[in-house]
Each structure stands twice: as C-alpha cells, then as structure tokens.
mmCIF file of C-alpha atoms in Angstrom:
data_model
loop_
_atom_site.group_PDB
_atom_site.id
_atom_site.type_symbol
_atom_site.label_atom_id
_atom_site.label_comp_id
_atom_site.label_asym_id
_atom_site.label_seq_id
_atom_site.Cartn_x
_atom_site.Cartn_y
_atom_site.Cartn_z
ATOM 1 C CA ASP A 29 7.222 16.839 -9.768
ATOM 2 C CA THR A 30 5.255 14.415 -8.491
ATOM 3 C CA ALA A 31 5.369 10.671 -9.382
ATOM 4 C CA VAL A 32 2.150 9.752 -8.552
ATOM 5 C CA SER A 33 -0.763 12.400 -8.405
ATOM 6 C CA GLN A 34 -4.397 12.092 -8.100
ATOM 7 C CA THR A 35 -6.932 14.735 -8.187
ATOM 8 C CA PRO A 36 -9.104 15.581 -6.277
ATOM 9 C CA LYS A 37 -7.681 15.082 -2.662
ATOM 10 C CA TYR A 38 -10.599 15.306 -0.947
ATOM 11 C CA LEU A 39 -14.452 14.594 -2.443
ATOM 12 C CA VAL A 40 -17.531 15.386 -0.779
ATOM 13 C CA THR A 41 -21.076 14.134 -2.541
ATOM 14 C CA GLN A 42 -24.415 12.760 -1.722
ATOM 15 C CA MET A 43 -25.482 9.216 -1.668
ATOM 16 C CA GLY A 44 -26.540 7.856 -5.543
ATOM 17 C CA ASN A 45 -24.165 10.157 -7.262
ATOM 18 C CA ASP A 46 -21.512 9.569 -9.722
ATOM 19 C CA LYS A 47 -17.763 10.526 -9.374
ATOM 20 C CA SER A 48 -14.303 9.972 -10.928
ATOM 21 C CA ILE A 49 -11.004 10.296 -9.262
ATOM 22 C CA LYS A 50 -7.925 10.656 -11.507
ATOM 23 C CA CYS A 51 -4.598 9.400 -11.538
ATOM 24 C CA GLU A 52 -1.513 9.819 -13.345
ATOM 25 C CA GLN A 53 2.414 8.550 -12.905
ATOM 26 C CA ASN A 54 5.227 10.117 -14.078
ATOM 27 C CA LEU A 55 7.351 7.408 -13.784
ATOM 28 C CA GLY A 56 6.845 5.301 -16.634
ATOM 29 C CA HIS A 57 5.827 2.072 -15.130
ATOM 30 C CA ASP A 58 3.896 -0.533 -16.536
ATOM 31 C CA THR A 59 1.366 -1.264 -13.600
ATOM 32 C CA MET A 60 -1.530 0.364 -11.874
ATOM 33 C CA TYR A 61 -3.307 -0.104 -8.958
ATOM 34 C CA TRP A 62 -5.963 1.054 -7.180
ATOM 35 C CA TYR A 63 -6.002 0.543 -3.333
ATOM 36 C CA LYS A 64 -9.444 1.707 -0.506
ATOM 37 C CA GLN A 65 -8.224 1.969 2.943
ATOM 38 C CA ASP A 66 -11.423 1.599 4.777
ATOM 39 C CA SER A 67 -12.681 2.864 8.213
ATOM 40 C CA LYS A 68 -10.392 0.363 10.012
ATOM 41 C CA LYS A 69 -7.154 1.692 7.902
ATOM 42 C CA PHE A 70 -6.832 -1.792 6.219
ATOM 43 C CA LEU A 71 -5.328 -1.070 2.445
ATOM 44 C CA LYS A 72 -6.990 -3.119 0.135
ATOM 45 C CA ILE A 73 -6.532 -3.786 -3.432
ATOM 46 C CA MET A 74 -9.151 -3.226 -5.770
ATOM 47 C CA PHE A 75 -7.771 -3.040 -9.224
ATOM 48 C CA SER A 76 -4.462 -3.726 -11.087
ATOM 49 C CA TYR A 77 -3.849 -2.765 -14.873
ATOM 50 C CA ASN A 78 -0.193 -4.063 -16.767
ATOM 51 C CA ASN A 79 0.067 -1.998 -19.832
ATOM 52 C CA LYS A 80 -3.557 -1.232 -19.887
ATOM 53 C CA GLU A 81 -5.152 -4.680 -19.441
ATOM 54 C CA LEU A 82 -6.862 -5.462 -16.353
ATOM 55 C CA ILE A 83 -4.999 -7.767 -14.439
ATOM 56 C CA ILE A 84 -6.817 -7.783 -10.805
ATOM 57 C CA ASN A 85 -10.197 -7.085 -9.937
ATOM 58 C CA GLU A 86 -10.556 -7.975 -6.527
ATOM 59 C CA THR A 87 -14.418 -8.679 -5.967
ATOM 60 C CA VAL A 88 -15.412 -4.575 -5.876
ATOM 61 C CA PRO A 89 -18.720 -3.921 -6.424
ATOM 62 C CA ASN A 90 -19.626 -3.159 -10.473
ATOM 63 C CA ARG A 91 -20.175 0.582 -9.409
ATOM 64 C CA PHE A 92 -16.752 0.864 -9.678
ATOM 65 C CA SER A 93 -15.046 0.938 -12.986
ATOM 66 C CA PRO A 94 -11.491 1.710 -13.708
ATOM 67 C CA LYS A 95 -10.456 3.083 -16.755
ATOM 68 C CA SER A 96 -6.938 3.118 -18.260
ATOM 69 C CA PRO A 97 -6.400 5.301 -21.561
ATOM 70 C CA ASP A 98 -2.696 4.444 -21.434
ATOM 71 C CA LYS A 99 0.004 2.907 -19.256
ATOM 72 C CA ALA A 100 0.245 6.478 -17.079
ATOM 73 C CA HIS A 101 -3.251 7.256 -16.384
ATOM 74 C CA LEU A 102 -5.492 5.039 -14.318
ATOM 75 C CA ASN A 103 -8.945 6.293 -13.439
ATOM 76 C CA LEU A 104 -11.667 5.148 -11.331
ATOM 77 C CA HIS A 105 -14.841 5.787 -11.594
ATOM 78 C CA ILE A 106 -17.770 5.266 -8.940
ATOM 79 C CA ASN A 107 -21.950 5.315 -10.258
ATOM 80 C CA SER A 108 -24.489 5.270 -7.476
ATOM 81 C CA LEU A 109 -22.360 6.235 -4.313
ATOM 82 C CA GLU A 110 -23.401 4.610 -1.119
ATOM 83 C CA LEU A 111 -22.561 5.774 2.281
ATOM 84 C CA GLY A 112 -20.179 2.639 2.269
ATOM 85 C CA ASP A 113 -17.862 3.905 0.052
ATOM 86 C CA SER A 114 -16.864 6.234 2.144
ATOM 87 C CA ALA A 115 -12.884 5.877 2.300
ATOM 88 C CA VAL A 116 -9.610 7.079 1.395
ATOM 89 C CA TYR A 117 -8.557 5.797 -2.066
ATOM 90 C CA PHE A 118 -4.910 5.431 -3.052
ATOM 91 C CA CYS A 119 -3.228 5.149 -6.444
ATOM 92 C CA ALA A 120 -0.419 3.224 -7.151
ATOM 93 C CA SER A 121 2.629 2.051 -9.760
ATOM 94 C CA SER A 122 5.257 0.034 -9.995
ATOM 95 C CA GLN A 123 7.480 -1.126 -12.800
ATOM 96 C CA GLY A 124 7.126 -5.124 -11.564
ATOM 97 C CA TYR A 125 4.464 -7.761 -12.328
ATOM 98 C CA ARG A 126 4.879 -11.401 -12.008
ATOM 99 C CA ASP A 127 8.560 -12.469 -11.640
ATOM 100 C CA ARG A 128 9.803 -8.761 -12.370
ATOM 101 C CA GLY A 129 8.163 -7.736 -8.747
ATOM 102 C CA GLU A 130 10.908 -7.208 -6.638
ATOM 103 C CA THR A 131 10.223 -3.410 -6.537
ATOM 104 C CA GLU A 132 8.807 -1.169 -4.981
ATOM 105 C CA ALA A 133 5.115 0.765 -5.458
ATOM 106 C CA PHE A 134 4.936 4.197 -5.458
ATOM 107 C CA PHE A 135 1.783 5.993 -3.988
ATOM 108 C CA GLY A 136 -0.332 9.277 -5.235
ATOM 109 C CA GLN A 137 -1.535 11.249 -1.798
ATOM 110 C CA GLY A 138 -4.919 9.530 -1.554
ATOM 111 C CA THR A 139 -8.713 10.627 -2.401
ATOM 112 C CA ARG A 140 -10.828 11.143 0.986
ATOM 113 C CA LEU A 141 -14.347 10.404 -0.413
ATOM 114 C CA THR A 142 -16.925 11.048 1.992
ATOM 115 C CA VAL A 143 -20.273 10.451 0.696
ATOM 116 C CA VAL A 144 -23.308 11.967 2.944
ATOM 117 C CA ASP B 28 -8.667 -13.666 5.304
ATOM 118 C CA GLN B 29 -5.592 -11.873 6.703
ATOM 119 C CA GLN B 30 -2.302 -13.038 4.963
ATOM 120 C CA VAL B 31 -0.371 -9.872 6.078
ATOM 121 C CA LYS B 32 -0.735 -9.554 10.063
ATOM 122 C CA GLN B 33 1.086 -6.504 12.039
ATOM 123 C CA ASN B 34 -0.576 -7.630 15.535
ATOM 124 C CA SER B 35 0.447 -4.421 17.419
ATOM 125 C CA PRO B 36 -1.416 -1.528 16.395
ATOM 126 C CA SER B 37 0.623 0.991 18.445
ATOM 127 C CA LEU B 38 3.778 1.412 19.805
ATOM 128 C CA SER B 39 5.406 4.055 21.766
ATOM 129 C CA VAL B 40 8.866 4.455 22.169
ATOM 130 C CA GLN B 41 11.436 6.970 23.628
ATOM 131 C CA GLU B 42 13.569 9.522 21.151
ATOM 132 C CA GLY B 43 17.057 7.691 20.938
ATOM 133 C CA ARG B 44 16.135 3.669 21.791
ATOM 134 C CA ILE B 45 15.268 1.522 19.242
ATOM 135 C CA SER B 46 11.850 0.735 17.751
ATOM 136 C CA ILE B 47 10.650 -2.584 16.666
ATOM 137 C CA LEU B 48 7.624 -3.291 14.643
ATOM 138 C CA ASN B 49 6.304 -6.623 13.583
ATOM 139 C CA CYS B 50 4.547 -8.585 10.962
ATOM 140 C CA ASP B 51 4.027 -12.065 10.627
ATOM 141 C CA TYR B 52 2.311 -13.639 7.178
ATOM 142 C CA THR B 53 0.957 -16.524 6.145
ATOM 143 C CA ASN B 54 1.553 -17.659 2.684
ATOM 144 C CA SER B 55 5.279 -19.364 2.351
ATOM 145 C CA MET B 56 4.906 -18.344 -1.414
ATOM 146 C CA PHE B 57 5.569 -14.568 -0.898
ATOM 147 C CA ASP B 58 8.521 -13.735 -1.831
ATOM 148 C CA TYR B 59 9.276 -10.059 -1.707
ATOM 149 C CA PHE B 60 8.546 -8.155 1.646
ATOM 150 C CA LEU B 61 8.426 -4.175 2.152
ATOM 151 C CA TRP B 62 7.820 -1.687 4.523
ATOM 152 C CA TYR B 63 6.086 1.639 3.947
ATOM 153 C CA LYS B 64 5.756 4.814 6.075
ATOM 154 C CA LYS B 65 2.683 6.855 5.954
ATOM 155 C CA TYR B 66 1.885 10.392 7.663
ATOM 156 C CA PRO B 67 -1.375 11.950 8.404
ATOM 157 C CA ALA B 68 -2.895 12.895 4.934
ATOM 158 C CA GLU B 69 -0.338 11.603 2.553
ATOM 159 C CA GLY B 70 0.390 8.236 0.771
ATOM 160 C CA PRO B 71 2.374 5.628 2.081
ATOM 161 C CA THR B 72 6.199 5.999 0.950
ATOM 162 C CA PHE B 73 8.390 3.317 0.561
ATOM 163 C CA LEU B 74 11.000 2.575 3.191
ATOM 164 C CA ILE B 75 12.786 -0.630 2.784
ATOM 165 C CA SER B 76 12.345 -3.898 1.840
ATOM 166 C CA ILE B 77 13.933 -7.537 1.368
ATOM 167 C CA SER B 78 14.093 -10.418 -0.953
ATOM 168 C CA SER B 79 13.001 -14.018 0.559
ATOM 169 C CA ILE B 80 16.587 -15.030 -0.370
ATOM 170 C CA LYS B 81 18.090 -12.676 2.093
ATOM 171 C CA ASP B 82 17.267 -12.538 6.168
ATOM 172 C CA LYS B 83 18.615 -9.202 6.790
ATOM 173 C CA ASN B 84 18.686 -5.922 4.891
ATOM 174 C CA GLU B 85 20.032 -2.751 6.221
ATOM 175 C CA ASP B 86 19.467 1.220 5.109
ATOM 176 C CA GLY B 87 20.715 3.520 7.143
ATOM 177 C CA ARG B 88 18.880 3.592 10.701
ATOM 178 C CA PHE B 89 16.659 0.952 9.281
ATOM 179 C CA THR B 90 17.150 -2.590 9.218
ATOM 180 C CA VAL B 91 14.639 -5.402 8.283
ATOM 181 C CA PHE B 92 14.881 -8.858 9.165
ATOM 182 C CA LEU B 93 13.515 -12.425 7.543
ATOM 183 C CA ASN B 94 12.824 -15.230 9.573
ATOM 184 C CA LYS B 95 11.159 -17.267 6.463
ATOM 185 C CA SER B 96 10.799 -20.521 8.923
ATOM 186 C CA ALA B 97 8.803 -18.688 11.400
ATOM 187 C CA LYS B 98 7.217 -16.648 8.249
ATOM 188 C CA HIS B 99 8.222 -13.415 10.562
ATOM 189 C CA LEU B 100 9.320 -10.148 9.262
ATOM 190 C CA SER B 101 10.764 -7.030 11.473
ATOM 191 C CA LEU B 102 11.611 -3.470 11.201
ATOM 192 C CA HIS B 103 14.140 -1.906 13.512
ATOM 193 C CA ILE B 104 14.661 1.599 13.793
ATOM 194 C CA VAL B 105 18.091 2.609 15.454
ATOM 195 C CA PRO B 106 18.093 5.380 16.822
ATOM 196 C CA SER B 107 14.577 6.333 16.498
ATOM 197 C CA GLN B 108 14.007 9.793 16.253
ATOM 198 C CA PRO B 109 10.514 11.926 16.167
ATOM 199 C CA GLY B 110 9.795 12.678 12.942
ATOM 200 C CA ASP B 111 9.720 8.936 12.270
ATOM 201 C CA SER B 112 6.361 8.469 14.055
ATOM 202 C CA ALA B 113 3.876 7.516 11.641
ATOM 203 C CA VAL B 114 1.852 4.255 10.668
ATOM 204 C CA TYR B 115 4.286 1.805 9.500
ATOM 205 C CA PHE B 116 2.955 -0.842 7.381
ATOM 206 C CA CYS B 117 4.361 -4.046 6.085
ATOM 207 C CA ALA B 118 3.682 -5.956 2.764
ATOM 208 C CA ALA B 119 4.067 -8.796 0.947
ATOM 209 C CA TRP B 120 4.813 -8.944 -2.920
ATOM 210 C CA GLY B 121 3.377 -12.385 -4.102
ATOM 211 C CA THR B 122 0.701 -14.104 -5.542
ATOM 212 C CA THR B 123 -2.903 -15.374 -4.609
ATOM 213 C CA SER B 124 -5.308 -17.155 -6.994
ATOM 214 C CA GLY B 125 -2.896 -16.335 -9.694
ATOM 215 C CA THR B 126 -2.474 -12.661 -9.745
ATOM 216 C CA TYR B 127 0.450 -10.572 -8.501
ATOM 217 C CA LYS B 128 -0.057 -7.896 -6.115
ATOM 218 C CA TYR B 129 1.418 -5.990 -2.998
ATOM 219 C CA ILE B 130 -0.571 -7.343 0.202
ATOM 220 C CA PHE B 131 -0.508 -4.900 2.954
ATOM 221 C CA GLY B 132 -0.588 -5.497 6.707
ATOM 222 C CA THR B 133 -3.380 -3.418 8.692
ATOM 223 C CA GLY B 134 -0.097 -0.999 10.082
ATOM 224 C CA THR B 135 1.358 -0.128 13.783
ATOM 225 C CA ARG B 136 1.048 3.597 14.717
ATOM 226 C CA LEU B 137 4.849 4.635 16.108
ATOM 227 C CA LYS B 138 4.867 7.526 18.092
ATOM 228 C CA VAL B 139 8.488 8.304 19.213
ATOM 229 C CA LEU B 140 8.395 10.568 22.408
ATOM 230 C CA ALA B 141 10.927 13.315 22.648
#
C-alpha cells in the first residue's frame, strides 16, 4: 500500500499544453510538498501546503498552480508548458511543520515530465 | 545560494569497506538533518536523521555524525554492500525567510564495487 503516490509516472507533452500531476498520501500527514529535480539533479522545493493552506511558494512561475482539495491530496497544474519545465517532479508529505519539524518527509516515486 | 552542499558528486568504495559521505551547511539555525537514498526512477527514501542536540546517531550499518561548530555532517556506511549503490542526499530541516522546509544538497552518487 503506497504511502505517497503520484500519477502519472511519465508525461510527454508538447510546448504550450496544460497538464496536471496528481498526488495522494495515506499517511495522515498534515503537510505536503512539491519538489522539482532539474537536469543538475538538484532537489528544489516549489510549494508546501499545511492542512490545505499554502505555506511556501518558492519563486515558481505563475504557470504552476498547486491545488489541495483536502490534506491528503496535493495536485500540480502547469499551464502553457515550456521546454524548461522538463524535469522530475516529486510530491512529498510529512507530519512536521514549524517546531514539530523533527520528522522525515516521505516521497512519491516522481513524475518525469518531458516537454517537446 | 546553496545552503546545503555535498561537494563530492560521486564516490566508489569496495564492498565490505566503509563509505563516508559528507555534507556541509551554511545556516546555523538548521536544527534537524536527514539523509535520503535514491535509486534511479524512484523517489528519495529516508535513511537516517540527527537532531542538532546530538552529535551521533546510529542505525545498523548507518551512522550519521554532526559537527555543529563546523556545520558539517557525514554519513558512514559500514560495511558497504553493492545494494547501497545509489544517490545519497543530505537534507536540512529549517527556516529560511520564516518558512520551514527540507533543503537538499545536490547528492553524492555512491558506487559499491563487488
């Protein structure tokens, strides 16, 4: 039973299209994240939600819009895809936030997005 | 600005020997550190962590050491096994600009030779 699952695992799409990546966690965690791993393999945070509230938005273009319908789900919608959006996107969740942060994050298997 | 740094992109070790992976950080306010292991086409999986109030944490073959004064931590794997071959990410939990998050290093690819 997968703890953090994201779909799809692979996504190939043309420039200018709009696409969504879905993420669900069954761990009962309060906090969810989106991370981007670029071509240099650097894992960089994009967004963080705590109990459906946006906590972190790390200078991500407006074309990226996260949506959290409930605390178990955090979806990522990307408008007008560009070549530079090609990367692996990881969803994660954790129980911690602020001073309750001494806990680990659990990651999904990643979505490899290729924009052609 | 890279706040968590892993200066060795790769490391090769013979099976049975010790693997030592290093990590440096710049923000003295970071108070919790983690190591993750990542296989190709999979997400990072948690390996071991350490709180800033400790200088060592051990879990089986894995030990993490923290030197707060040097802002340095290391992961020791003894003995190394071929199945340990993966990319290892160091991460810090802390706040920058008032928001808490996990901040990752760029990873070290470990190859354990049989």
